[in-house]
mmCIF file of C-alpha atoms and ligand atoms in Angstrom:
data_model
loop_
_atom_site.group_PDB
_atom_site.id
_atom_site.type_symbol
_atom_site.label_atom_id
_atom_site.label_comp_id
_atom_site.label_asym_id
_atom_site.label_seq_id
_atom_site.Cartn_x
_atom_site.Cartn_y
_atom_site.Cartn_z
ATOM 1 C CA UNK A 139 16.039 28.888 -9.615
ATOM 2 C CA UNK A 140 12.702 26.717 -10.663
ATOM 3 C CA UNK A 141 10.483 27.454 -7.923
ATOM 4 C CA UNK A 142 7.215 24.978 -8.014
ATOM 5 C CA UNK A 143 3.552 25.960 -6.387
ATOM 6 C CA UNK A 144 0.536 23.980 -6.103
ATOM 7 C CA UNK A 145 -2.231 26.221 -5.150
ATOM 8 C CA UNK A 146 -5.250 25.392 -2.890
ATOM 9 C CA UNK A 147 -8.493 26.763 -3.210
ATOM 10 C CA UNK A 148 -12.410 25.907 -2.290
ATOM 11 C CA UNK A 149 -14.011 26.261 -5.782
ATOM 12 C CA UNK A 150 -17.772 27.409 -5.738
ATOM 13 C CA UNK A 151 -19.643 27.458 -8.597
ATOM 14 C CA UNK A 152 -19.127 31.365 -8.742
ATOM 15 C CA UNK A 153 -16.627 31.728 -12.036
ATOM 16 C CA UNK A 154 -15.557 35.392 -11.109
ATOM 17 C CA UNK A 155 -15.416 34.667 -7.617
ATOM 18 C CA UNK A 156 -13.156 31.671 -7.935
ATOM 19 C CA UNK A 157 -10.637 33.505 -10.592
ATOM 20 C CA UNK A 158 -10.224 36.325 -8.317
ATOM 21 C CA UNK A 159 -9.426 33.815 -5.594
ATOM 22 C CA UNK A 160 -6.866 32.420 -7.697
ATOM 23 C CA UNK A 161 -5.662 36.219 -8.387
ATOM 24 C CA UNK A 162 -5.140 37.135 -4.754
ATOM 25 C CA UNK A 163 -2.923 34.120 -4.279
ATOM 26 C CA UNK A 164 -0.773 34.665 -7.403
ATOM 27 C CA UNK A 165 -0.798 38.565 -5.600
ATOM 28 C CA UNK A 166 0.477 37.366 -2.484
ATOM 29 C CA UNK A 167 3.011 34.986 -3.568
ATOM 30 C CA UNK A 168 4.447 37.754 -5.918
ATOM 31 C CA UNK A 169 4.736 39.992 -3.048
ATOM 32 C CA UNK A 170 5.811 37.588 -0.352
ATOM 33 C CA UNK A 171 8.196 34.964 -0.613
ATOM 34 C CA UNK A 172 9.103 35.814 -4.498
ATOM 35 C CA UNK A 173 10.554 38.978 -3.256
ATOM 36 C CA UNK A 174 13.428 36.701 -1.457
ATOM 37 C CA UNK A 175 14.238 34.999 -4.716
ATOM 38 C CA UNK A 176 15.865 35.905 -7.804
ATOM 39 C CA UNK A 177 13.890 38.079 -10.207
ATOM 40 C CA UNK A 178 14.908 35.949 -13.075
ATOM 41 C CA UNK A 179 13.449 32.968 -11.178
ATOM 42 C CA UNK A 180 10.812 30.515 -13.453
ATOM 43 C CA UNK A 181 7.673 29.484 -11.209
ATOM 44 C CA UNK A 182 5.208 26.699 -12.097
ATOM 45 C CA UNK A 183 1.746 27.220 -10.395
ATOM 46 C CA UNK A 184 -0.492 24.744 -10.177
ATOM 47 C CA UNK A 185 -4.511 24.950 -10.368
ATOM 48 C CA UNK A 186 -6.836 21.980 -8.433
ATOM 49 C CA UNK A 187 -9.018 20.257 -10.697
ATOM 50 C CA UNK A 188 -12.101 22.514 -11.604
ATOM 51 C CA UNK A 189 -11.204 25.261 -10.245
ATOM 52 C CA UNK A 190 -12.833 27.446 -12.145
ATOM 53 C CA UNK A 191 -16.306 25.858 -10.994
ATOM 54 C CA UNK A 192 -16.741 23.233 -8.830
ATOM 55 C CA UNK A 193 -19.134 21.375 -6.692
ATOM 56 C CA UNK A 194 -22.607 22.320 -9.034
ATOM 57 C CA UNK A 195 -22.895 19.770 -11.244
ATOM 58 C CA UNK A 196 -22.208 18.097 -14.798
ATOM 59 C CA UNK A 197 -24.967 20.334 -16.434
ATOM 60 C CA UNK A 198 -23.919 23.948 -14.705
ATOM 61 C CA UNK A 199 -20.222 23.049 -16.110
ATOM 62 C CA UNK A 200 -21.283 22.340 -19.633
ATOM 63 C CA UNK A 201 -22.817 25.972 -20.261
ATOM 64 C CA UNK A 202 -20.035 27.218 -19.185
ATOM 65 C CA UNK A 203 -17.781 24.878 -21.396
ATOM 66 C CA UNK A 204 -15.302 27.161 -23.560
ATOM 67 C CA UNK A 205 -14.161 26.348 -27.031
ATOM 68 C CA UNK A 206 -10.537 25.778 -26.968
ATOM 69 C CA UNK A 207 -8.726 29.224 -27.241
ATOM 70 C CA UNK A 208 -11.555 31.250 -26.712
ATOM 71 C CA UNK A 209 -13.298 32.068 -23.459
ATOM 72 C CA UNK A 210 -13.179 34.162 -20.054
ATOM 73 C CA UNK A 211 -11.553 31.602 -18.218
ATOM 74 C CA UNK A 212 -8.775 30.855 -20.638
ATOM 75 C CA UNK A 213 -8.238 34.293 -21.207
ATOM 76 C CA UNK A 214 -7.801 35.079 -17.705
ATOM 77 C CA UNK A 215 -5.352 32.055 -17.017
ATOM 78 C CA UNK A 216 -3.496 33.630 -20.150
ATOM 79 C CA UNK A 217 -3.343 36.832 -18.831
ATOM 80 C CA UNK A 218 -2.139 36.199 -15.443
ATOM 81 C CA UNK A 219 0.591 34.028 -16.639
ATOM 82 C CA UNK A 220 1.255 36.988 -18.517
ATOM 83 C CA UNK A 221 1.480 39.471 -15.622
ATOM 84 C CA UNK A 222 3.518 37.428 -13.104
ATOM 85 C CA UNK A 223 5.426 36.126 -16.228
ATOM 86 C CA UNK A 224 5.050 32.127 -14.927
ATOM 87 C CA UNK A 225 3.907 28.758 -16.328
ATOM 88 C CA UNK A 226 0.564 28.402 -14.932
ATOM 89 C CA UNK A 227 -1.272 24.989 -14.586
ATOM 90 C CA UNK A 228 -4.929 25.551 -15.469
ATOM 91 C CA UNK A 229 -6.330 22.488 -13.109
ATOM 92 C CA UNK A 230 -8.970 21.620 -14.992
ATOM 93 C CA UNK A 231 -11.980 23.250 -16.631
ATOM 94 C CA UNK A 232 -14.717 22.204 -19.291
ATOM 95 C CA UNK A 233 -14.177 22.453 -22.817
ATOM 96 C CA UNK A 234 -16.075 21.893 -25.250
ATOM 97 C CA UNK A 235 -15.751 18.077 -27.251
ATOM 98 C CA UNK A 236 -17.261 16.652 -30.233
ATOM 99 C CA UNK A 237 -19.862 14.853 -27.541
ATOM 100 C CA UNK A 238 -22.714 17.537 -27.459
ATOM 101 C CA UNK A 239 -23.921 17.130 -23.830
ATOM 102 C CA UNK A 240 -20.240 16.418 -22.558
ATOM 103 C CA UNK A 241 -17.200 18.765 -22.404
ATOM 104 C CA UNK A 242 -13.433 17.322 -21.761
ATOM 105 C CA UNK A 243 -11.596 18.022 -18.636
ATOM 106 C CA UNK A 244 -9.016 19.864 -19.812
ATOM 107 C CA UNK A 245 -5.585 21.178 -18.179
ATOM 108 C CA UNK A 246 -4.061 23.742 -20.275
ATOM 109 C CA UNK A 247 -0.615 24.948 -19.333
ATOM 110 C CA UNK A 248 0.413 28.864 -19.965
ATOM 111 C CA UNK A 249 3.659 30.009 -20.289
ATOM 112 C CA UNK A 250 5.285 33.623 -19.468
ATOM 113 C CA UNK A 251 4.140 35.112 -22.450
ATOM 114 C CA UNK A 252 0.607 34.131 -21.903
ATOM 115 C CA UNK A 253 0.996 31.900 -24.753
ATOM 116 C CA UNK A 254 -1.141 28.115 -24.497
ATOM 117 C CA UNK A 255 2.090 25.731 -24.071
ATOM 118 C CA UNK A 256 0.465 22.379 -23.717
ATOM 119 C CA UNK A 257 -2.814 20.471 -22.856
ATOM 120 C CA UNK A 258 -4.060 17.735 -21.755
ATOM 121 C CA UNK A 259 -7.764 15.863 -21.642
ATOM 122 C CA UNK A 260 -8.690 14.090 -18.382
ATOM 123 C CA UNK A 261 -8.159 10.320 -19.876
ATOM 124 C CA UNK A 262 -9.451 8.091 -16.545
ATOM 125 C CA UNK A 263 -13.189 8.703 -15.457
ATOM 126 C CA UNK A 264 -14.056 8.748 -11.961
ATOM 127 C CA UNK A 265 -17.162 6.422 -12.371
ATOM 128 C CA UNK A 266 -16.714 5.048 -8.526
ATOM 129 C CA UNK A 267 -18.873 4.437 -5.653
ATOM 130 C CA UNK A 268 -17.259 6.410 -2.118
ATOM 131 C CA UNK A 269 -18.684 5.689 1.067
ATOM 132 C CA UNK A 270 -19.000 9.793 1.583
ATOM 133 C CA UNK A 271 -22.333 12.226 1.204
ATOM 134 C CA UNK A 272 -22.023 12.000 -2.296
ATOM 135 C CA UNK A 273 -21.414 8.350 -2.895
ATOM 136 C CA UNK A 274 -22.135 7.846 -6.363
ATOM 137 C CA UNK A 275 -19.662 10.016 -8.737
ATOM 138 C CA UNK A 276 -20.647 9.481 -12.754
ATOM 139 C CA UNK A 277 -17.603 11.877 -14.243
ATOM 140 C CA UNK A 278 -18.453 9.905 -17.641
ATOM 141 C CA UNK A 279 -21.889 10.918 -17.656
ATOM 142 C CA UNK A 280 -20.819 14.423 -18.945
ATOM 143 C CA UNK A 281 -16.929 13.936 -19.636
ATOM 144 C CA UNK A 282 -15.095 13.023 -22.721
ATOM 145 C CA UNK A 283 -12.154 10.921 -22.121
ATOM 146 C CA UNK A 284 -8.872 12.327 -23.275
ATOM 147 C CA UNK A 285 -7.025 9.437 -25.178
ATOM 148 C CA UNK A 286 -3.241 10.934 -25.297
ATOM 149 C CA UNK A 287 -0.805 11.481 -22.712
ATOM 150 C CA UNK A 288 0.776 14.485 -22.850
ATOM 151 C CA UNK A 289 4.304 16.349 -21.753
ATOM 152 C CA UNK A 290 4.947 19.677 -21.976
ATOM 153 C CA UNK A 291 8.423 20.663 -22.931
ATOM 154 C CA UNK A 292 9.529 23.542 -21.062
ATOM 155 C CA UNK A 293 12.658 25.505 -21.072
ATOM 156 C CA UNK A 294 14.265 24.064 -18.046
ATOM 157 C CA UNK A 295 11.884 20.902 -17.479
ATOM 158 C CA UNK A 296 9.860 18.342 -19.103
ATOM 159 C CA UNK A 297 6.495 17.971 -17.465
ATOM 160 C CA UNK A 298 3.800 15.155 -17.506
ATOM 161 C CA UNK A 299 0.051 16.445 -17.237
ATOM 162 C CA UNK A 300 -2.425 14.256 -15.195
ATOM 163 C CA UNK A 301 -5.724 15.024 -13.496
ATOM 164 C CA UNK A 302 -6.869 13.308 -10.368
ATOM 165 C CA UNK A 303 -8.028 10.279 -10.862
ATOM 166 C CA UNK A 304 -5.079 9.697 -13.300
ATOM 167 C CA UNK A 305 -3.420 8.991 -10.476
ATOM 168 C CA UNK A 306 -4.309 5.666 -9.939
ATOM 169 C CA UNK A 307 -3.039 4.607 -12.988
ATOM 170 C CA UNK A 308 0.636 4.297 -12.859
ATOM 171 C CA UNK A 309 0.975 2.810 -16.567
ATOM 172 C CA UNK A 310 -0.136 6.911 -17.662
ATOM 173 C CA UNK A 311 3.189 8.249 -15.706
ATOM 174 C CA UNK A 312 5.173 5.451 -17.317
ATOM 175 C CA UNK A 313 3.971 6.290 -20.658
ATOM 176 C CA UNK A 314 5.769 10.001 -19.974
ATOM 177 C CA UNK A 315 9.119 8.558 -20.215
ATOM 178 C CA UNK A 316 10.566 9.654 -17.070
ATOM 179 C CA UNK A 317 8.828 13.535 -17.063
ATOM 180 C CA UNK A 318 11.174 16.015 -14.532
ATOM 181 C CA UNK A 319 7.834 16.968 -13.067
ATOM 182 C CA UNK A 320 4.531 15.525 -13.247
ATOM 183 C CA UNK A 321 1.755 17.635 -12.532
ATOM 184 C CA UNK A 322 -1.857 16.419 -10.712
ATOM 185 C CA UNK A 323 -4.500 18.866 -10.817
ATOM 186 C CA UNK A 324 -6.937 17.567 -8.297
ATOM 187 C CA UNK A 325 -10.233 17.221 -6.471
ATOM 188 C CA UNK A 326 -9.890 14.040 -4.674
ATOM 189 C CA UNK A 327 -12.361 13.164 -1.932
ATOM 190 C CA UNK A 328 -11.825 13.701 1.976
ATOM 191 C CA UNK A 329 -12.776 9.829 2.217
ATOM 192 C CA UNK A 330 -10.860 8.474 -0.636
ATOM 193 C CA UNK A 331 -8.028 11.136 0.081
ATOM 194 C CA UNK A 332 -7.679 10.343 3.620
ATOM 195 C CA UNK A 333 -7.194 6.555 2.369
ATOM 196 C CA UNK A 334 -4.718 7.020 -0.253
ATOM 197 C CA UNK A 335 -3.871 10.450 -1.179
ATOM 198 C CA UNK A 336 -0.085 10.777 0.189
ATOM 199 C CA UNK A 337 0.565 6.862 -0.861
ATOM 200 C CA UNK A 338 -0.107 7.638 -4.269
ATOM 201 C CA UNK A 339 1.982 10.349 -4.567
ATOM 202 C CA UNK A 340 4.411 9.315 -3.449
ATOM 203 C CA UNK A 341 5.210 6.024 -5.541
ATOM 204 C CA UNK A 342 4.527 8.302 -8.472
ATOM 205 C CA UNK A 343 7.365 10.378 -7.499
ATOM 206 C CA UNK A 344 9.576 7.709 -6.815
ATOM 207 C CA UNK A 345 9.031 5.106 -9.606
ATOM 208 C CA UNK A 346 9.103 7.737 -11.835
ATOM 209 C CA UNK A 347 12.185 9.744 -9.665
ATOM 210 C CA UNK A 348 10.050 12.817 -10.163
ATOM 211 C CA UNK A 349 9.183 15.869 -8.518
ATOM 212 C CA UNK A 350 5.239 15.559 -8.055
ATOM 213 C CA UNK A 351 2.956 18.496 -7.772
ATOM 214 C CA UNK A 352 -0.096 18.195 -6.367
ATOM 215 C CA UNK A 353 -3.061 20.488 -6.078
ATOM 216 C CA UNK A 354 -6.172 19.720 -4.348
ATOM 217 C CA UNK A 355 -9.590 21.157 -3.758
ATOM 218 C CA UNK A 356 -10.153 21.823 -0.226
ATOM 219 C CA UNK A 357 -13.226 21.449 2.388
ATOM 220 C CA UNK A 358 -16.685 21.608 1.820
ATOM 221 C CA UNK A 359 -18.657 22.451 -1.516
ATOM 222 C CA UNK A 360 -21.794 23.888 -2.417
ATOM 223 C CA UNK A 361 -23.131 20.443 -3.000
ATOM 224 C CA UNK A 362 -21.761 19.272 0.478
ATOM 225 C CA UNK A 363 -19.317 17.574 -1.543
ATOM 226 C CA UNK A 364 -16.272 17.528 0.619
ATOM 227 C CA UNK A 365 -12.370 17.532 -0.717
ATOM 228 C CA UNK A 366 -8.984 16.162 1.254
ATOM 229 C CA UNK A 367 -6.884 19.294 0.473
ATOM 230 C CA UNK A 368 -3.461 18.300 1.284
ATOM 231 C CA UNK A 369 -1.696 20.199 -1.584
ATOM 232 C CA UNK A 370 1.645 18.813 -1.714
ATOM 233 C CA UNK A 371 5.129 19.014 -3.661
ATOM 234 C CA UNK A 372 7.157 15.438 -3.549
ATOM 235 C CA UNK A 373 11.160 14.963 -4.397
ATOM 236 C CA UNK A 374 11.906 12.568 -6.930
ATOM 237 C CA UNK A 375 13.437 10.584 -3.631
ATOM 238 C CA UNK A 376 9.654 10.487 -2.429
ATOM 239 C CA UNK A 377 10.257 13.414 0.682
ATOM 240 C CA UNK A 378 7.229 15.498 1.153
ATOM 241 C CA UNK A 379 9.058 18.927 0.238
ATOM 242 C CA UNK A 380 6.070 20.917 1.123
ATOM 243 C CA UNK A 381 2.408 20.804 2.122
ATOM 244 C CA UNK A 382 -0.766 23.442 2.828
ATOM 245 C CA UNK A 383 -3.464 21.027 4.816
ATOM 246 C CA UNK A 384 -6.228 22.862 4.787
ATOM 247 C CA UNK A 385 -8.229 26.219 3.641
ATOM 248 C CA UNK A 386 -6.571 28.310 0.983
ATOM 249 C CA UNK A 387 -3.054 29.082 0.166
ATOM 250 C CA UNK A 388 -0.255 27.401 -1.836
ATOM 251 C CA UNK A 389 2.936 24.755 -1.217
ATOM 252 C CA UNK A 390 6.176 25.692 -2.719
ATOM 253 C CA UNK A 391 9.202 24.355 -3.267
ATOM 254 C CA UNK A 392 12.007 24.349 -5.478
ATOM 255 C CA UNK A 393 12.734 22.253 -8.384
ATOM 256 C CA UNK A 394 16.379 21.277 -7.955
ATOM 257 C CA UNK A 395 17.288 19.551 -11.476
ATOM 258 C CA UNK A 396 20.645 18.161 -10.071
ATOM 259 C CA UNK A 397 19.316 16.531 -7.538
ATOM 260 C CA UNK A 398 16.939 14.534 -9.856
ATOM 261 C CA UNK A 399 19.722 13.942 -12.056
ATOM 262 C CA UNK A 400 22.198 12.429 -9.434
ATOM 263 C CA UNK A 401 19.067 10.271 -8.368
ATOM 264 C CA UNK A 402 18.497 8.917 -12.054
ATOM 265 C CA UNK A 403 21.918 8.821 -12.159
ATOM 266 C CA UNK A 404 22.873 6.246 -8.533
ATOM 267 C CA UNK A 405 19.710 4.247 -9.113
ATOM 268 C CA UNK A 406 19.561 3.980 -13.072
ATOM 269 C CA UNK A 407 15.760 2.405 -12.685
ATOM 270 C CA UNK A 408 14.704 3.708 -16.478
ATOM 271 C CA UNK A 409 17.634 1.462 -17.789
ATOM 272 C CA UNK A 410 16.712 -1.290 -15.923
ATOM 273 C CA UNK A 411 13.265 -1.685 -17.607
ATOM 274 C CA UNK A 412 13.103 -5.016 -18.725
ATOM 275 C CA UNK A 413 10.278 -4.696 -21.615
ATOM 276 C CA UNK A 414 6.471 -5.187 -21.861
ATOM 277 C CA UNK A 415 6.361 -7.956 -19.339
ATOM 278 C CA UNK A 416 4.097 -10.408 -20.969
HETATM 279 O O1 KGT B 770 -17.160 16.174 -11.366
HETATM 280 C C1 KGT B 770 -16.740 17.302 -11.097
HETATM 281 O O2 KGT B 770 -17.467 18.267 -10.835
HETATM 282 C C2 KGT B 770 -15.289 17.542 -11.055
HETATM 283 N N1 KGT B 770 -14.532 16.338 -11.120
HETATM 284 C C3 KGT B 770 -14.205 15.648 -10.046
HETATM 285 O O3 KGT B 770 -14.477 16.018 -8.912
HETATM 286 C C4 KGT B 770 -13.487 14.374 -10.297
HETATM 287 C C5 KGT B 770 -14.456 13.456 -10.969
HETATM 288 S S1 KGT B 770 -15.977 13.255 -10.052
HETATM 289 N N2 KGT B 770 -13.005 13.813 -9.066
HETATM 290 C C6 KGT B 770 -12.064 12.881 -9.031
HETATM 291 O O4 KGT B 770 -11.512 12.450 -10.029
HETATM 292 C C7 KGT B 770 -11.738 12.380 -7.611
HETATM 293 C C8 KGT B 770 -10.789 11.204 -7.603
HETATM 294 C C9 KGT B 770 -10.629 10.684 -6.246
HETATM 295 O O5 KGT B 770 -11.042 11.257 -5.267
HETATM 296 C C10 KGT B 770 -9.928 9.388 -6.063
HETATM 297 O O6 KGT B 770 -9.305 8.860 -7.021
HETATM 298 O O7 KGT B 770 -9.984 8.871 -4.952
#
């Protein structure tokens, strides 16, 4: 069995304190429910968006942007991965771009071996005004935008890599050619996430006859910045499979490939694409 997790946390700007967060989860999930599954069971966990640091600032997360493949952070994603032996999401977390006072907003995927399988730059910008405590967000005043999709080709599933925002941009999912999963690191607002959170989600899943994984931030932030948690897992039939609504923990589920196959297969709606619609 595929077993999928998206993992809920409340990200301070405390590096060590937020990776052993992230530890004690893995811990109790490994102890817990995997004990009633197979041992040669595959799990995909899921990060939120930043959750290596969050709420502190553009300026706090640059000095602690990482080149690519070298760093604390990646190394501990990397060894984790390696110790429960799963593919582990890395949300999102600054590395370093060609930009000198900007990083990108990078999800980097880890497989069993604690190998780097995939990753992906944070392409849409959350450069919008919310009617919260916060209400003017400027992600482009010290982010790089990605500028490639990207799909990670595991063993048993192919799966799309998005980051929050992405997520209002359904052209990015269509652009991943029908993924099995699609992944959404996230730190959507309470305001914004309240509005529109589930309803996104859930078209993704179905245009795209996906499983969607979703993992949010959750409740209030250094900054008094406040997230919708929420953490989810969709069928590709749009069902809410699982859900954690508030404070820490995970949502699991299991990835059942014939079920998305007998979906593409009644309802054939990547066949029935008609072209670029001009
Ligand atoms: O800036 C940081 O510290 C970390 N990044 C974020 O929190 C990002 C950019 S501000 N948040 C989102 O994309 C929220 C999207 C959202 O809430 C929506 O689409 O409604």
């Amino acid at each position: 069995m595929v077993n999928l997790h998206a993992l809920q946390m409340t990200s301070s700007d405390n590096v060590t304190e937020n990776l052993s967060c992230v530890e004690g989860l893995l811990a109790k999930l490994f102890t817990s429910s995997f004990a009633n599954t197979g041992a040669h069971d595959e799990n995909i966990v899921v990060l939120p968006e930043c959750f290596s640091m969050f709420g502190c600032g553009g300026r706090a997360m640059l000095a602690r942007a990482e080149a690519l493949g070298d760093g604390e952070v990646q190394l501990a994603l990397s060894s984790l991965a390696k110790q429960y032996q799963l593919y582990l999401v890395g949300g999102s977390m600054p590395i370093t771009s060609n930009e000198p006072q900007k990083y990108f907003a990078c999800s980097i995927i880890y497989g069993p071996n604690g190998e780097l399988v995939s990753r992906y730059n944070k392409m849409h910008l959350f450069d919008v005004n919310v009617d919260d405590n916060t209400q003017n967000y400027n992600e482009s005043a010290y982010t790089t935008a990605g500028h490639c999709c990207s799909v990670a080709s595991l063993p048993f599933a192919r799966v799309g890599q998005s980051i929050c925002y992405d997520l209002r941009f359904p052209e990015l999912y269509r652009k991943m050619n029908f993924p099995d999963i699609v992944v959404v690191p996230s730190a959507f607002t309470q305001v914004t996430g309240e509005a529109h959170w589930h309803a996104l989600l859930k078209a993704r899943a179905i245009e795209n006859q996906c499983y969607v994984v979703a993992a949010n931030q959750s409740g209030k932030h250094q900054d008094g910045r406040e997230t919708f948690g929420h953490s989810c897992i969709y069928s590709p039939w749009g069902e809410l499979l699982s859900i954690i609504k508030s404070g820490q923990g995970m949502a699991s589920s299991v990835f059942n490939k014939d079920a998305l196959t007998k979906i593409r297969k009644a309802m054939p709606v990547r066949s029935h694409i008609r072209g670029n619609y001009e």
